[in-house]
Short mmCIF file of C-alpha atoms in Angstrom, two decimals:
data_model
loop_
_atom_site.label_atom_id
_atom_site.label_comp_id
_atom_site.label_asym_id
_atom_site.label_seq_id
_atom_site.Cartn_x
_atom_site.Cartn_y
_atom_site.Cartn_z
CA MET A 1 153.20 269.74 28.71
CA ASN A 2 149.85 268.10 27.25
CA LYS A 3 149.72 263.83 28.91
CA LEU A 4 147.02 262.78 26.26
CA LEU A 5 148.80 259.65 24.47
CA ILE A 6 148.06 259.42 20.63
CA LEU A 7 148.80 255.44 19.45
CA VAL A 8 149.72 256.24 15.70
CA VAL A 9 148.90 253.58 13.40
CA GLU A 10 150.12 253.75 9.54
CA ASP A 11 152.16 251.97 7.43
CA ASP A 12 153.72 254.66 5.58
CA THR A 13 156.93 255.89 6.55
CA SER A 14 156.19 259.98 5.42
CA VAL A 15 152.88 260.29 6.62
CA ARG A 16 153.71 258.58 10.02
CA ASN A 17 156.46 260.90 10.49
CA LEU A 18 154.28 264.07 9.61
CA ILE A 19 151.63 262.85 12.17
CA THR A 20 154.81 262.26 15.18
CA THR A 21 156.41 265.57 14.19
CA THR A 22 152.80 267.31 14.70
CA LEU A 23 152.10 265.48 18.16
CA LYS A 24 155.50 266.33 19.53
CA ALA A 25 154.50 269.80 18.08
CA HIS A 26 151.63 270.31 19.38
CA GLU A 27 153.26 268.13 23.26
CA TYR A 28 151.17 265.08 22.40
CA ARG A 29 153.02 261.69 23.51
CA TYR A 30 152.99 258.90 21.36
CA LEU A 31 153.20 255.14 20.41
CA THR A 32 153.72 254.40 16.76
CA ALA A 33 152.84 251.10 14.76
CA PRO A 34 153.11 250.31 11.23
CA ASN A 35 150.86 247.30 10.42
CA GLY A 36 147.48 245.96 12.60
CA GLN A 37 149.25 243.42 14.64
CA SER A 38 151.59 245.53 15.99
CA ALA A 39 148.46 247.65 17.01
CA ILE A 40 146.52 245.97 18.49
CA LEU A 41 149.40 245.11 20.86
CA GLU A 42 150.76 248.66 22.05
CA ALA A 43 146.78 249.05 22.54
CA SER A 44 146.33 246.66 24.75
CA SER A 45 149.55 247.58 26.16
CA HIS A 46 149.49 250.43 27.25
CA ASN A 47 145.81 251.93 26.86
CA PRO A 48 146.38 254.70 24.67
CA ASP A 49 144.15 257.91 25.30
CA ILE A 50 143.04 258.07 21.50
CA VAL A 51 144.14 256.15 18.62
CA LEU A 52 145.25 257.43 14.48
CA LEU A 53 143.94 254.90 12.70
CA ASP A 54 145.01 254.19 8.75
CA LEU A 55 142.31 251.90 7.42
CA GLY A 56 144.86 250.58 4.25
CA LEU A 57 147.74 248.68 6.41
CA PRO A 58 149.10 245.79 5.12
CA ASP A 59 148.48 242.89 7.10
CA MET A 60 145.04 243.42 8.42
CA ASP A 61 142.56 245.86 7.29
CA GLY A 62 141.84 249.48 9.63
CA VAL A 63 138.12 248.10 10.14
CA GLU A 64 138.59 245.13 11.42
CA ILE A 65 141.45 246.29 14.32
CA ILE A 66 138.44 248.72 15.45
CA LYS A 67 136.62 245.93 15.61
CA LYS A 68 138.38 243.75 17.90
CA ILE A 69 139.78 247.22 20.08
CA ARG A 70 135.68 247.91 20.28
CA THR A 71 135.71 244.46 22.24
CA TRP A 72 137.43 245.54 24.91
CA SER A 73 137.66 249.43 24.64
CA ASN A 74 136.15 252.98 24.20
CA MET A 75 139.02 254.55 23.53
CA PRO A 76 138.49 257.77 20.62
CA ILE A 77 139.12 256.11 17.13
CA ILE A 78 140.42 258.39 14.58
CA VAL A 79 140.45 257.25 11.15
CA ILE A 80 143.25 258.52 8.56
CA SER A 81 142.57 256.79 5.33
CA ALA A 82 143.12 256.83 1.66
CA ARG A 83 139.90 255.98 0.84
CA SER A 84 137.65 258.77 0.07
CA GLU A 85 134.39 256.52 -0.61
CA ASP A 86 131.72 257.12 1.36
CA THR A 87 130.32 253.47 1.94
CA ASP A 88 134.70 252.81 4.16
CA LYS A 89 134.12 255.83 6.34
CA ILE A 90 130.89 254.09 6.69
CA ASP A 91 132.20 250.98 7.84
CA ALA A 92 134.16 252.45 9.66
CA LEU A 93 131.88 254.46 12.25
CA ASP A 94 129.76 251.63 12.36
CA ALA A 95 132.12 249.72 13.28
CA GLY A 96 133.18 252.49 15.99
CA ALA A 97 135.53 254.41 14.95
CA ASP A 98 134.39 257.93 16.65
CA ASP A 99 136.38 260.80 13.47
CA TYR A 100 137.99 260.26 9.84
CA LEU A 101 140.25 262.32 7.55
CA THR A 102 141.23 261.74 4.31
CA LYS A 103 144.31 262.13 2.93
CA PRO A 104 145.37 263.90 2.15
CA PHE A 105 144.74 266.76 5.20
CA SER A 106 146.16 269.70 6.57
CA VAL A 107 148.13 270.00 9.87
CA GLU A 108 145.58 272.26 11.01
CA GLU A 109 142.17 269.48 10.82
CA LEU A 110 144.48 266.74 12.75
CA LEU A 111 144.87 268.54 15.15
CA ALA A 112 140.92 270.05 15.23
CA ARG A 113 139.92 266.60 15.39
CA LEU A 114 142.38 265.94 17.90
CA ARG A 115 140.52 268.96 19.80
CA VAL A 116 137.22 267.71 19.44
CA THR A 117 137.89 263.83 20.40
CA GLN A 118 140.10 265.27 23.92
CA ARG A 119 136.80 267.55 24.64
CA ARG A 120 134.76 264.61 24.50
CA LEU A 121 136.97 262.38 26.08
CA SER A 122 137.17 265.18 28.94
CA MET A 123 132.76 264.78 29.19
CA MET A 124 132.94 261.34 29.97
CA GLN A 125 135.24 261.38 31.93
CA LYS A 126 133.62 264.19 34.45
CA VAL A 127 130.43 262.39 34.54
CA SER A 128 129.70 259.14 32.73
CA PRO A 129 126.48 258.96 30.93
CA ALA A 130 124.60 256.81 33.28
CA GLU A 131 125.29 258.95 36.11
CA GLU A 132 124.72 261.97 33.55
CA VAL A 133 120.97 263.20 34.06
CA VAL A 134 120.87 266.65 32.89
CA PHE A 135 122.48 267.64 28.89
CA VAL A 136 123.62 271.38 28.55
CA ASN A 137 125.55 272.76 25.49
CA GLY A 138 125.27 276.10 25.11
CA LYS A 139 121.98 277.11 25.44
CA LEU A 140 120.29 273.85 25.19
CA ARG A 141 119.33 271.82 27.72
CA VAL A 142 118.25 268.14 28.13
CA ASP A 143 116.90 266.15 30.98
CA TYR A 144 116.65 263.14 30.52
CA VAL A 145 115.20 262.37 33.30
CA ALA A 146 111.83 264.67 33.55
CA GLY A 147 112.64 263.53 28.90
CA CYS A 148 112.34 266.95 28.50
CA ALA A 149 114.06 269.54 26.66
CA TYR A 150 114.85 273.19 27.04
CA LEU A 151 116.35 276.39 24.62
CA ASN A 152 117.35 279.08 26.04
CA GLU A 153 115.05 277.43 29.10
CA GLU A 154 111.89 277.47 27.51
CA GLU A 155 110.79 274.46 26.86
CA LEU A 156 111.16 272.55 23.45
CA HIS A 157 107.77 270.66 21.46
CA LEU A 158 109.64 267.80 20.33
CA THR A 159 107.84 264.51 18.78
CA PRO A 160 108.84 261.67 20.11
CA ILE A 161 111.09 261.08 17.30
CA GLU A 162 112.60 264.10 17.83
CA TYR A 163 113.46 264.22 20.96
CA LYS A 164 115.10 260.10 20.74
CA LEU A 165 117.55 261.75 17.66
CA LEU A 166 118.53 264.34 20.09
CA CYS A 167 119.48 262.32 22.78
CA LEU A 168 121.50 260.27 20.92
CA LEU A 169 123.18 262.98 19.46
CA THR A 170 123.41 264.80 23.02
CA ARG A 171 124.55 260.80 24.77
CA ASN A 172 127.37 261.35 21.54
CA ILE A 173 128.59 263.96 22.01
CA GLY A 174 131.63 265.10 19.03
CA LYS A 175 130.92 261.43 17.65
CA VAL A 176 130.05 261.46 13.97
CA LEU A 177 126.59 259.20 14.26
CA THR A 178 125.91 257.15 10.54
CA HIS A 179 122.45 256.79 8.90
CA THR A 180 122.22 253.73 10.11
CA PHE A 181 123.12 253.45 13.61
CA LEU A 182 120.80 256.03 14.13
CA THR A 183 118.06 254.67 12.28
CA GLN A 184 119.14 251.42 13.89
CA SER A 185 118.15 253.08 16.94
CA ILE A 186 115.21 254.77 16.13
CA TRP A 187 112.78 252.53 14.06
CA GLY A 188 115.68 249.01 14.47
CA SER A 189 116.29 249.10 10.60
CA SER A 190 118.03 250.62 7.95
CA TRP A 191 115.70 250.46 4.66
CA ASP A 192 116.52 253.60 2.40
CA ASN A 193 113.20 254.78 3.54
CA ASP A 194 113.88 255.13 6.95
CA ILE A 195 117.36 257.35 5.74
CA ALA A 196 115.00 259.58 4.25
CA SER A 197 112.32 259.88 7.51
CA LEU A 198 115.99 260.45 9.15
CA ARG A 199 116.89 262.99 6.71
CA VAL A 200 113.16 264.85 7.69
CA PHE A 201 113.70 264.35 11.57
CA MET A 202 116.62 265.68 11.17
CA ALA A 203 115.50 268.70 9.63
CA THR A 204 112.42 269.22 12.07
CA LEU A 205 114.73 268.58 15.21
CA ARG A 206 116.83 271.61 13.43
CA LYS A 207 113.73 273.31 12.98
CA LYS A 208 113.35 273.79 16.49
CA ILE A 209 117.09 274.24 18.39
CA GLU A 210 119.32 276.23 15.49
CA LYS A 211 118.58 279.66 15.24
CA GLU A 212 119.12 279.51 11.86
CA PRO A 213 119.03 275.86 9.78
CA ASN A 214 120.81 276.67 7.07
CA SER A 215 124.27 277.59 9.25
CA PRO A 216 123.42 274.96 12.28
CA GLN A 217 125.05 275.87 15.55
CA TYR A 218 124.72 272.39 17.15
CA ILE A 219 124.23 269.93 14.25
CA GLN A 220 126.91 269.32 11.77
CA THR A 221 125.54 266.70 8.90
CA HIS A 222 128.74 264.22 7.11
CA ILE A 223 127.09 264.85 3.21
CA GLY A 224 126.27 260.94 2.68
CA VAL A 225 127.43 259.95 6.16
CA GLY A 226 125.10 261.27 9.28
CA TYR A 227 125.32 263.42 12.02
CA ARG A 228 126.97 265.46 14.90
CA MET A 229 126.40 267.14 18.12
CA LEU A 230 128.61 270.03 18.26
CA LYS A 231 129.87 271.29 22.02
CA VAL A 232 129.35 274.85 21.64
CA GLU A 233 131.50 277.70 23.97
#
């Protein structure tokens, strides 16, 4: 039995039934909420492991729900929405969502996102970022105390910005980090030229850690949105 408890926030009955049927078939426990008010109540009362959140609810915008939940919890939130515009995804991610799915989506895609989030959750539970001093992902290793990174046990020669980018990605493994989040974290601003610079630094970082930069194993690009560090088995 899968012990994870998932809160499904969706006002469309057919979509909600599809999601809950899928969760039940794969032995996830679940709660449902048809609107924003009940979503906040369920989230605060039951403290679910993951929230699947529709942005277009009848009483409240999903982004506002994310902001409210983030005032008391870091529970993973996966946005499920018919809004396909990059700005909507970015707004949700910047508000604190961990991932997003655009409707219509396949059952396999939903399950894949849940597995990614589940892996991230288990890593967070094993050791908190404050306690973690060495990050290991496949053949990549980052020693936060020494300020060094290694690939195949060979030290990588990274610029200060490349190293900071790598730390941001590794400390948020499995989570999509937006261009705004990354540029604000590095330069304290998010102008167009900052985003252009980010792309350049990401390209140089990839050349150093990816065997095939055009087919990345570690850093996944979400076009128009941001980047995500993938878990390597």
